[in-house]
Amino acid sequence: MAGLVWKLKRFLNAKKSEILKKIRKSKGYFPVKRVIVSVIYYRRTWAKSQLKKNLEEYGKLFVQKYNEFNLLNSLARGLAFIFYKLKFNKTSNFFKSSMQEENGINRHVLFRYLMKELFLYFFIAFIFFFMVFFVNQILLVAENILKKHVPVMDVMRLITYSLPMVIAQSAPFATLVGFLMCLGRLASENEILILRASGQNYRTILKPVLILGILISIVSFFVNDYLLPLGTINYNKLYRSILTSNPAVELESNSIKRTNDKTLVIGDVEGENVSDLIFFDTDNDGGQRIIVADSSMVKKSSAPGVLMKLIMNDASVIMFDQNKKNDYDVLTSENVELNIFESTFLESNRSISPREMTSYDLYKEIKSMKNNAEVTKKKRNQYNLEMAKKFSMPFGSIFFAILALPLALIFGKHNGQTIGLIIGLFISVFYWAVSIVGQIFSSRTGVYGVTTMWAPNIFIGVAGILFYLRLLRK
């Protein structure tokens, strides 16, 4: 292609005058040649123009300033000048001293260096926690489903729909552990001491820590608020279709399945055969029913709303009232057919659970519940609890970032990387346990869900501020 262009240019240069005469006489009969000649003419004109030289000089100056990391300093000085003219003296002084000291120390270099190190350690810690939650919550479930001969592609789709939950849970803990390891390494290798000796205060280190913590929280909130409900909806749809086609997926060997008013105790499960099955049921009037069978078979049902049909052999049925426990009825039968409805194991198709809503949808639903007297206090608390979870877990990264800085600088003077990992894992386990206990406690007792979900973050934030004040007093 290059050789063809070179020959064409040579041809045009040799017969330029002749071609121009033909073009003038032809009045448009040679449009291709006219375009080529025009392009060559304007290209030569542009190459000799002063505008091109000026742009090249400005471009070289821009690249030089960027390579020297002075671009943000120039921007800060420009903003300082603008706010000075607007009579905002405090804001002007802030921008004037935000990026570069009077002694010539470039804060932008420090900022970029700290941001790069913090993000690197955060990424490593994120991969670690991602694999832990992925294996613990996803692969174990997939293994149980694969045993029931569910197609591999359906299992892979279930795993994909569950990834937002894993990401949302991993980000806050990765922030704490990653920041502790990074800042601990800087402290143990005396880099923090060098910064302090050069006249920098702890705010120089605190700024990138807080900024990166806020960015992680925003991304984590997007995943938790938008991708998590979307993945939950698709997960439930796919899981419902799997159960409809293969009901035995829900039955695990030597397990107990509990719902609101039903309990199923399961023995050994081999394909469609189930041994030692016990079924506890409570009706709306308080009457209880217990069905016991030595062996049962799980069959798919074609009736709408029925998930599975249990054919129970040599079954015994005991019926009694809680208020009259001495009065009961006993029935025996060689064969009993028991229909298990979809609502026993799955949410109703007509209602959307709070986990499947965004924060905006939850806000509208909670607002409409205030004017509805039929809504129970337990249901309101369930929606408030889910609303609090939308914000408390993602924005926990900010509180962890506040705590990581003083802890790493106080306890990380020797083997800071290892000490940061140990302390970070211990606090992560403690935070996770307190969050789970608070969620269960709020669901069972009806305590306001916002309090229980935000209590760990407030505790972490207060502890971080106290440790930071202790660091400043040193």
Short mmCIF file of C-alpha atoms in Angstrom, two decimals:
data_model
loop_
_atom_site.label_atom_id
_atom_site.label_comp_id
_atom_site.label_asym_id
_atom_site.label_seq_id
_atom_site.Cartn_x
_atom_site.Cartn_y
_atom_site.Cartn_z
CA MET A 1 0.00 0.00 0.00
CA ALA A 2 2.88 2.37 0.83
CA GLY A 3 4.53 1.66 -2.50
CA LEU A 4 1.33 2.41 -4.40
CA VAL A 5 0.91 5.76 -2.64
CA TRP A 6 4.54 6.65 -3.37
CA LYS A 7 4.12 5.89 -7.09
CA LEU A 8 0.90 7.88 -7.18
CA LYS A 9 2.59 10.91 -5.56
CA ARG A 10 5.45 10.67 -8.02
CA PHE A 11 3.03 10.55 -10.93
CA LEU A 12 1.13 13.55 -9.64
CA ASN A 13 4.27 15.62 -9.05
CA ALA A 14 5.53 14.88 -12.56
CA LYS A 15 2.33 15.84 -14.31
CA LYS A 16 0.80 18.25 -11.85
CA SER A 17 0.31 21.13 -14.30
CA GLU A 18 -1.11 18.87 -16.99
CA ILE A 19 -3.60 17.31 -14.55
CA LEU A 20 -4.70 20.71 -13.26
CA LYS A 21 -5.39 21.89 -16.83
CA LYS A 22 -7.47 18.78 -17.55
CA ILE A 23 -9.38 19.20 -14.30
CA ARG A 24 -10.24 22.84 -15.16
CA LYS A 25 -11.41 21.86 -18.65
CA SER A 26 -13.24 18.71 -17.60
CA LYS A 27 -15.54 20.50 -15.12
CA GLY A 28 -15.83 17.46 -12.92
CA TYR A 29 -15.01 14.56 -15.24
CA PHE A 30 -12.07 13.49 -13.04
CA PRO A 31 -13.46 13.69 -9.48
CA VAL A 32 -11.05 11.09 -8.03
CA LYS A 33 -7.95 12.86 -9.29
CA ARG A 34 -9.36 16.21 -8.14
CA VAL A 35 -9.76 14.87 -4.60
CA ILE A 36 -6.24 13.41 -4.57
CA VAL A 37 -4.67 16.65 -5.77
CA SER A 38 -6.65 18.66 -3.21
CA VAL A 39 -5.57 16.35 -0.38
CA ILE A 40 -1.90 16.66 -1.36
CA TYR A 41 -2.20 20.45 -1.63
CA TYR A 42 -3.79 20.92 1.80
CA ARG A 43 -1.42 18.42 3.37
CA ARG A 44 1.60 20.41 2.18
CA THR A 45 -0.01 23.66 3.30
CA TRP A 46 -0.72 22.22 6.78
CA ALA A 47 2.84 20.90 7.08
CA LYS A 48 4.24 24.42 6.55
CA SER A 49 1.66 26.26 8.67
CA GLN A 50 2.42 28.05 11.91
CA LEU A 51 -0.65 26.52 13.56
CA LYS A 52 0.82 23.04 13.33
CA LYS A 53 4.05 24.22 14.92
CA ASN A 54 2.17 25.88 17.77
CA LEU A 55 0.07 22.75 18.41
CA GLU A 56 3.19 20.58 18.45
CA GLU A 57 4.84 22.91 20.98
CA TYR A 58 1.76 22.95 23.21
CA GLY A 59 1.50 19.17 22.94
CA LYS A 60 5.13 18.67 23.96
CA LEU A 61 4.65 21.08 26.87
CA PHE A 62 1.51 19.22 27.97
CA VAL A 63 3.24 15.82 27.83
CA GLN A 64 6.23 17.21 29.71
CA LYS A 65 4.03 18.63 32.47
CA TYR A 66 2.07 15.39 32.68
CA ASN A 67 5.21 13.27 32.87
CA GLU A 68 6.53 15.48 35.65
CA PHE A 69 3.22 15.10 37.53
CA ASN A 70 2.64 18.88 37.54
CA LEU A 71 -0.74 18.82 35.80
CA LEU A 72 -2.80 18.59 39.00
CA ASN A 73 -0.58 21.20 40.63
CA SER A 74 -1.33 23.63 37.81
CA LEU A 75 -5.03 22.87 38.12
CA ALA A 76 -4.89 23.46 41.89
CA ARG A 77 -3.13 26.80 41.39
CA GLY A 78 -5.71 27.81 38.80
CA LEU A 79 -8.60 26.98 41.12
CA ALA A 80 -6.87 28.84 43.93
CA PHE A 81 -6.64 31.95 41.71
CA ILE A 82 -10.31 31.71 40.70
CA PHE A 83 -11.55 31.36 44.29
CA TYR A 84 -9.26 34.22 45.35
CA LYS A 85 -10.93 36.49 42.80
CA LEU A 86 -14.34 35.35 44.07
CA LYS A 87 -13.31 36.37 47.62
CA PHE A 88 -13.37 32.77 48.93
CA ASN A 89 -10.07 33.07 50.75
CA LYS A 90 -10.26 29.85 52.78
CA THR A 91 -11.10 27.77 49.72
CA SER A 92 -8.35 29.53 47.77
CA ASN A 93 -5.77 28.78 50.46
CA PHE A 94 -6.90 25.14 50.56
CA PHE A 95 -6.30 24.64 46.83
CA LYS A 96 -3.10 26.67 46.98
CA SER A 97 -1.56 24.34 49.54
CA SER A 98 -3.34 21.11 48.60
CA MET A 99 -0.97 19.75 45.95
CA GLN A 100 2.43 21.33 46.47
CA GLU A 101 4.32 22.69 49.45
CA GLU A 102 6.26 25.95 49.43
CA ASN A 103 9.46 23.94 49.79
CA GLY A 104 8.79 22.28 46.43
CA ILE A 105 7.57 18.87 47.59
CA ASN A 106 5.05 17.61 45.04
CA ARG A 107 2.08 16.16 46.88
CA HIS A 108 0.67 14.80 43.67
CA VAL A 109 3.56 12.33 43.47
CA LEU A 110 2.83 11.16 47.02
CA PHE A 111 -0.88 10.98 46.27
CA ARG A 112 -0.40 8.84 43.18
CA TYR A 113 2.09 6.59 44.93
CA LEU A 114 -0.19 5.97 47.93
CA MET A 115 -3.25 5.43 45.72
CA LYS A 116 -1.37 2.91 43.58
CA GLU A 117 -0.10 0.96 46.60
CA LEU A 118 -3.45 0.99 48.37
CA PHE A 119 -5.31 -0.19 45.28
CA LEU A 120 -2.78 -2.95 44.64
CA TYR A 121 -3.18 -4.38 48.15
CA PHE A 122 -6.95 -3.91 48.00
CA PHE A 123 -7.08 -5.90 44.77
CA ILE A 124 -5.05 -8.75 46.26
CA ALA A 125 -7.24 -8.84 49.39
CA PHE A 126 -10.36 -8.67 47.22
CA ILE A 127 -9.29 -11.74 45.24
CA PHE A 128 -8.69 -13.56 48.54
CA PHE A 129 -12.11 -12.76 50.03
CA PHE A 130 -13.81 -13.32 46.69
CA MET A 131 -12.44 -16.86 46.53
CA VAL A 132 -13.41 -17.52 50.16
CA PHE A 133 -17.03 -16.43 49.68
CA PHE A 134 -17.19 -17.98 46.23
CA VAL A 135 -16.13 -21.40 47.45
CA ASN A 136 -18.13 -21.22 50.67
CA GLN A 137 -21.44 -20.01 49.28
CA ILE A 138 -21.47 -20.89 45.59
CA LEU A 139 -19.45 -24.01 44.83
CA LEU A 140 -20.88 -26.00 47.73
CA VAL A 141 -24.40 -25.26 46.52
CA ALA A 142 -23.41 -26.15 42.98
CA GLU A 143 -21.97 -29.46 44.17
CA ASN A 144 -25.26 -30.44 45.82
CA ILE A 145 -27.22 -29.47 42.72
CA LEU A 146 -24.89 -31.37 40.39
CA LYS A 147 -25.48 -34.54 42.42
CA LYS A 148 -29.13 -34.36 41.37
CA HIS A 149 -28.14 -34.50 37.67
CA VAL A 150 -28.95 -30.86 36.94
CA PRO A 151 -27.44 -29.65 33.61
CA VAL A 152 -24.01 -28.09 34.00
CA MET A 153 -25.00 -24.95 32.08
CA ASP A 154 -27.85 -24.28 34.53
CA VAL A 155 -25.42 -24.63 37.43
CA MET A 156 -23.01 -22.19 35.75
CA ARG A 157 -25.84 -19.71 35.28
CA LEU A 158 -26.78 -20.03 38.96
CA ILE A 159 -23.18 -19.27 39.91
CA THR A 160 -23.11 -16.25 37.59
CA TYR A 161 -26.32 -14.83 39.08
CA SER A 162 -24.81 -15.19 42.56
CA LEU A 163 -21.61 -13.28 41.78
CA PRO A 164 -23.00 -9.80 42.72
CA MET A 165 -23.64 -11.06 46.25
CA VAL A 166 -20.05 -12.31 46.51
CA ILE A 167 -18.64 -9.03 45.18
CA ALA A 168 -20.75 -6.91 47.53
CA GLN A 169 -19.61 -8.96 50.54
CA SER A 170 -15.93 -9.06 49.57
CA ALA A 171 -15.30 -5.34 48.94
CA PRO A 172 -15.57 -3.96 52.54
CA PHE A 173 -13.40 -6.69 54.08
CA ALA A 174 -10.86 -6.35 51.26
CA THR A 175 -10.67 -2.62 52.02
CA LEU A 176 -9.79 -3.24 55.65
CA VAL A 177 -7.27 -6.05 55.11
CA GLY A 178 -5.69 -4.48 52.00
CA PHE A 179 -5.27 -1.05 53.58
CA LEU A 180 -3.87 -2.53 56.81
CA MET A 181 -1.31 -4.58 54.90
CA CYS A 182 -0.30 -1.68 52.66
CA LEU A 183 0.03 0.94 55.40
CA GLY A 184 1.66 -1.62 57.70
CA ARG A 185 4.32 -2.29 55.07
CA LEU A 186 4.94 1.46 54.64
CA ALA A 187 5.29 1.83 58.41
CA SER A 188 7.63 -1.15 58.89
CA GLU A 189 9.86 -0.03 55.99
CA ASN A 190 10.10 3.50 57.49
CA GLU A 191 8.42 5.15 54.50
CA ILE A 192 5.90 6.82 56.82
CA LEU A 193 8.80 8.05 58.95
CA ILE A 194 10.44 9.58 55.87
CA LEU A 195 7.22 11.37 54.94
CA ARG A 196 6.90 12.75 58.46
CA ALA A 197 10.55 13.86 58.44
CA SER A 198 9.98 15.74 55.15
CA GLY A 199 7.29 17.85 56.82
CA GLN A 200 4.17 15.92 55.77
CA ASN A 201 1.40 15.36 58.30
CA TYR A 202 -0.97 12.43 58.63
CA ARG A 203 -3.61 14.21 56.55
CA THR A 204 -1.42 13.70 53.49
CA ILE A 205 -1.78 9.95 54.02
CA LEU A 206 -5.42 10.15 55.12
CA LYS A 207 -6.63 11.84 51.91
CA PRO A 208 -5.88 8.96 49.47
CA VAL A 209 -7.12 6.44 52.06
CA LEU A 210 -10.49 8.19 52.35
CA ILE A 211 -10.80 8.90 48.62
CA LEU A 212 -10.15 5.29 47.64
CA GLY A 213 -12.48 4.09 50.42
CA ILE A 214 -15.26 6.32 49.06
CA LEU A 215 -14.71 5.11 45.48
CA ILE A 216 -14.84 1.47 46.61
CA SER A 217 -18.05 2.18 48.54
CA ILE A 218 -19.70 3.78 45.51
CA VAL A 219 -18.85 0.87 43.21
CA SER A 220 -19.89 -1.64 45.88
CA PHE A 221 -23.18 0.20 46.40
CA PHE A 222 -23.94 0.02 42.67
CA VAL A 223 -23.31 -3.72 42.71
CA ASN A 224 -25.39 -4.19 45.86
CA ASP A 225 -28.25 -1.93 44.80
CA TYR A 226 -28.63 -2.78 41.10
CA LEU A 227 -26.75 -5.94 40.14
CA LEU A 228 -27.67 -7.90 43.29
CA PRO A 229 -31.48 -7.54 42.84
CA LEU A 230 -31.11 -8.33 39.14
CA GLY A 231 -29.06 -11.44 39.90
CA THR A 232 -31.47 -12.51 42.65
CA ILE A 233 -34.48 -12.28 40.33
CA ASN A 234 -32.77 -14.32 37.61
CA TYR A 235 -31.45 -16.80 40.20
CA ASN A 236 -34.93 -17.42 41.64
CA LYS A 237 -36.46 -17.82 38.18
CA LEU A 238 -33.85 -20.35 37.12
CA TYR A 239 -33.96 -22.21 40.45
CA ARG A 240 -37.76 -22.38 40.26
CA SER A 241 -37.57 -23.88 36.76
CA ILE A 242 -34.97 -26.43 37.98
CA LEU A 243 -37.20 -27.45 40.89
CA THR A 244 -40.20 -27.76 38.63
CA SER A 245 -38.35 -30.12 36.30
CA ASN A 246 -36.50 -31.99 39.08
CA PRO A 247 -38.16 -31.62 42.53
CA ALA A 248 -35.61 -33.89 44.23
CA VAL A 249 -33.08 -31.05 44.04
CA GLU A 250 -34.60 -29.47 47.16
CA LEU A 251 -34.34 -32.68 49.20
CA GLU A 252 -30.91 -33.36 50.71
CA SER A 253 -29.90 -36.46 52.64
CA ASN A 254 -30.08 -36.23 56.43
CA SER A 255 -31.34 -32.66 56.42
CA ILE A 256 -34.19 -30.57 57.81
CA LYS A 257 -36.25 -28.19 55.69
CA ARG A 258 -38.12 -25.48 57.60
CA THR A 259 -40.69 -22.97 56.38
CA ASN A 260 -43.13 -20.71 58.22
CA ASP A 261 -45.44 -23.48 59.47
CA LYS A 262 -43.99 -26.68 58.02
CA THR A 263 -40.95 -28.81 58.80
CA LEU A 264 -39.65 -31.71 56.76
CA VAL A 265 -37.13 -34.15 58.30
CA ILE A 266 -35.40 -36.13 55.55
CA GLY A 267 -33.40 -39.35 55.83
CA ASP A 268 -31.36 -40.85 52.99
CA VAL A 269 -32.08 -39.61 49.46
CA GLU A 270 -31.18 -41.73 46.43
CA GLY A 271 -32.64 -40.39 43.23
CA GLU A 272 -36.42 -40.33 43.72
CA ASN A 273 -36.38 -42.59 46.80
CA VAL A 274 -36.44 -41.07 50.29
CA SER A 275 -36.23 -43.04 53.54
CA ASP A 276 -37.35 -42.11 57.07
CA LEU A 277 -39.45 -39.10 56.18
CA ILE A 278 -41.20 -37.04 58.89
CA PHE A 279 -43.53 -34.15 58.02
CA PHE A 280 -44.73 -31.57 60.61
CA ASP A 281 -47.62 -29.33 59.61
CA THR A 282 -49.70 -26.65 61.40
CA ASP A 283 -52.99 -25.33 60.05
CA ASN A 284 -54.52 -21.88 60.55
CA ASP A 285 -56.58 -23.02 63.56
CA GLY A 286 -53.55 -24.24 65.52
CA GLY A 287 -54.05 -27.91 64.77
CA GLN A 288 -50.89 -29.92 64.21
CA ARG A 289 -50.28 -32.94 62.02
CA ILE A 290 -47.32 -35.31 61.97
CA ILE A 291 -46.82 -37.76 59.11
CA VAL A 292 -44.21 -40.52 59.40
CA ALA A 293 -43.22 -42.89 56.60
CA ASP A 294 -40.49 -45.52 56.28
CA SER A 295 -40.01 -44.99 52.56
CA SER A 296 -41.30 -42.44 50.05
CA MET A 297 -40.99 -41.54 46.39
CA VAL A 298 -40.68 -38.02 44.95
CA LYS A 299 -42.73 -37.45 41.80
CA LYS A 300 -43.17 -34.45 39.57
CA SER A 301 -46.68 -32.97 39.65
CA SER A 302 -48.55 -31.42 36.75
CA ALA A 303 -50.99 -29.54 38.98
CA PRO A 304 -50.48 -25.76 38.99
CA GLY A 305 -48.73 -24.44 42.07
CA VAL A 306 -47.65 -27.92 43.24
CA LEU A 307 -43.89 -28.36 43.36
CA MET A 308 -43.72 -32.11 44.03
CA LYS A 309 -45.81 -35.10 45.08
CA LEU A 310 -44.62 -37.40 47.86
CA ILE A 311 -45.91 -40.98 47.68
CA MET A 312 -45.44 -42.26 51.26
CA ASN A 313 -45.57 -46.01 51.97
CA ASP A 314 -46.74 -47.45 55.32
CA ALA A 315 -47.50 -43.98 56.62
CA SER A 316 -48.79 -43.02 60.06
CA VAL A 317 -50.60 -39.74 60.68
CA ILE A 318 -50.99 -38.16 64.12
CA MET A 319 -53.35 -35.18 64.49
CA PHE A 320 -53.80 -33.17 67.70
CA ASP A 321 -54.48 -29.71 69.06
CA GLN A 322 -51.85 -27.74 70.98
CA ASN A 323 -54.41 -26.85 73.65
CA LYS A 324 -55.53 -30.48 73.99
CA LYS A 325 -52.38 -32.54 73.82
CA ASN A 326 -53.98 -35.56 75.52
CA ASP A 327 -56.62 -35.75 72.81
CA TYR A 328 -55.24 -36.91 69.45
CA ASP A 329 -56.12 -39.05 66.44
CA VAL A 330 -53.92 -41.67 64.79
CA LEU A 331 -54.34 -42.89 61.22
CA THR A 332 -52.38 -45.54 59.36
CA SER A 333 -52.30 -46.20 55.66
CA GLU A 334 -50.36 -48.30 53.18
CA ASN A 335 -50.13 -45.41 50.75
CA VAL A 336 -50.40 -41.63 51.24
CA GLU A 337 -49.97 -38.95 48.56
CA LEU A 338 -48.82 -35.59 49.90
CA ASN A 339 -48.68 -32.50 47.65
CA ILE A 340 -45.90 -30.00 48.43
CA PHE A 341 -46.74 -26.55 47.09
CA GLU A 342 -44.21 -24.15 45.57
CA SER A 343 -44.87 -21.62 48.34
CA THR A 344 -43.42 -24.11 50.83
CA PHE A 345 -39.86 -23.63 49.54
CA LEU A 346 -40.12 -20.63 47.22
CA GLU A 347 -41.41 -17.10 47.44
CA SER A 348 -44.76 -16.43 45.86
CA ASN A 349 -44.65 -15.65 42.17
CA ARG A 350 -46.97 -12.67 42.60
CA SER A 351 -44.88 -10.85 45.21
CA ILE A 352 -41.39 -9.41 44.97
CA SER A 353 -39.16 -9.92 47.97
CA PRO A 354 -37.23 -6.95 49.42
CA ARG A 355 -33.98 -8.56 48.26
CA GLU A 356 -35.18 -8.24 44.66
CA MET A 357 -35.76 -4.46 44.93
CA THR A 358 -33.45 -1.50 44.48
CA SER A 359 -33.14 1.11 47.21
CA TYR A 360 -35.53 3.42 45.34
CA ASP A 361 -38.17 0.69 45.05
CA LEU A 362 -37.71 -0.17 48.73
CA TYR A 363 -38.13 3.49 49.68
CA LYS A 364 -41.40 3.73 47.78
CA GLU A 365 -42.65 0.46 49.28
CA ILE A 366 -41.76 1.52 52.83
CA LYS A 367 -43.45 4.87 52.27
CA SER A 368 -46.66 3.18 51.05
CA MET A 369 -46.62 0.83 54.07
CA LYS A 370 -46.90 3.73 56.51
CA ASN A 371 -50.43 4.48 55.30
CA ASN A 372 -51.48 0.82 55.23
CA ALA A 373 -52.81 -0.42 58.56
CA GLU A 374 -52.98 -4.04 57.34
CA VAL A 375 -49.19 -4.33 57.08
CA THR A 376 -47.73 -6.05 60.12
CA LYS A 377 -44.86 -4.65 62.16
CA LYS A 378 -42.74 -7.69 61.28
CA LYS A 379 -43.11 -7.06 57.56
CA ARG A 380 -42.26 -3.37 57.93
CA ASN A 381 -39.16 -4.25 59.89
CA GLN A 382 -38.16 -6.74 57.21
CA TYR A 383 -38.23 -4.01 54.56
CA ASN A 384 -36.39 -1.54 56.84
CA LEU A 385 -33.77 -4.18 57.52
CA GLU A 386 -33.21 -4.81 53.81
CA MET A 387 -33.07 -1.06 53.17
CA ALA A 388 -30.37 -0.69 55.83
CA LYS A 389 -28.38 -3.58 54.30
CA LYS A 390 -28.36 -1.77 50.95
CA PHE A 391 -26.22 0.98 52.48
CA SER A 392 -24.51 -0.42 55.58
CA MET A 393 -22.46 -3.15 53.92
CA PRO A 394 -21.17 -1.20 50.85
CA PHE A 395 -20.39 2.00 52.78
CA GLY A 396 -18.65 -0.01 55.45
CA SER A 397 -15.53 0.46 53.29
CA ILE A 398 -15.34 4.11 54.41
CA PHE A 399 -15.41 3.16 58.11
CA PHE A 400 -12.86 0.41 57.54
CA ALA A 401 -10.57 2.91 55.76
CA ILE A 402 -10.82 5.27 58.74
CA LEU A 403 -9.87 2.45 61.09
CA ALA A 404 -7.08 1.01 58.90
CA LEU A 405 -4.83 4.09 58.92
CA PRO A 406 -4.25 4.53 62.69
CA LEU A 407 -4.19 0.78 63.38
CA ALA A 408 -1.51 0.17 60.76
CA LEU A 409 0.68 3.07 61.92
CA ILE A 410 0.35 2.21 65.63
CA PHE A 411 0.76 -1.58 65.49
CA GLY A 412 2.61 -2.05 62.20
CA LYS A 413 6.09 -0.77 63.05
CA HIS A 414 7.50 -4.31 62.92
CA ASN A 415 6.28 -6.88 60.38
CA GLY A 416 3.49 -4.50 59.46
CA GLN A 417 2.27 -6.56 56.52
CA THR A 418 1.76 -9.70 58.60
CA ILE A 419 0.32 -7.81 61.58
CA GLY A 420 -2.09 -6.01 59.24
CA LEU A 421 -3.27 -9.31 57.76
CA ILE A 422 -3.88 -10.85 61.20
CA ILE A 423 -5.67 -7.81 62.62
CA GLY A 424 -7.70 -7.36 59.45
CA LEU A 425 -8.91 -10.97 59.40
CA PHE A 426 -9.81 -10.84 63.09
CA ILE A 427 -11.84 -7.63 62.69
CA SER A 428 -13.49 -8.96 59.52
CA VAL A 429 -14.68 -12.12 61.29
CA PHE A 430 -15.91 -10.05 64.24
CA TYR A 431 -17.76 -7.61 61.94
CA TRP A 432 -19.31 -10.45 59.94
CA ALA A 433 -20.48 -12.26 63.08
CA VAL A 434 -21.98 -9.11 64.61
CA SER A 435 -23.80 -8.29 61.34
CA ILE A 436 -25.30 -11.79 61.07
CA VAL A 437 -26.33 -11.84 64.75
CA GLY A 438 -27.85 -8.37 64.43
CA GLN A 439 -29.79 -9.38 61.34
CA ILE A 440 -31.17 -12.52 63.00
CA PHE A 441 -31.93 -10.63 66.21
CA SER A 442 -33.83 -7.94 64.32
CA SER A 443 -35.81 -10.49 62.28
CA ARG A 444 -36.92 -12.46 65.35
CA THR A 445 -37.50 -9.71 67.90
CA GLY A 446 -38.70 -6.91 65.62
CA VAL A 447 -35.99 -4.46 66.72
CA TYR A 448 -35.55 -1.60 64.24
CA GLY A 449 -33.36 -3.02 61.46
CA VAL A 450 -31.48 0.21 60.73
CA THR A 451 -30.04 0.21 64.25
CA THR A 452 -28.76 -3.35 64.15
CA MET A 453 -27.25 -3.07 60.66
CA TRP A 454 -25.49 0.27 61.20
CA ALA A 455 -24.28 -0.48 64.74
CA PRO A 456 -21.09 -2.33 63.55
CA ASN A 457 -20.19 0.53 61.17
CA ILE A 458 -20.67 3.15 63.89
CA PHE A 459 -18.56 1.10 66.30
CA ILE A 460 -15.78 0.72 63.69
CA GLY A 461 -15.92 4.44 62.82
CA VAL A 462 -15.76 5.59 66.46
CA ALA A 463 -12.85 3.22 67.13
CA GLY A 464 -11.04 4.54 64.04
CA ILE A 465 -11.46 8.18 65.17
CA LEU A 466 -10.22 7.39 68.68
CA PHE A 467 -7.15 5.57 67.35
CA TYR A 468 -6.48 8.46 64.94
CA LEU A 469 -6.61 10.99 67.79
CA ARG A 470 -4.20 8.79 69.73
CA LEU A 471 -1.91 8.76 66.70
CA LEU A 472 -1.93 12.57 66.52
CA ARG A 473 -0.97 12.88 70.19
CA LYS A 474 2.22 10.87 69.63
#
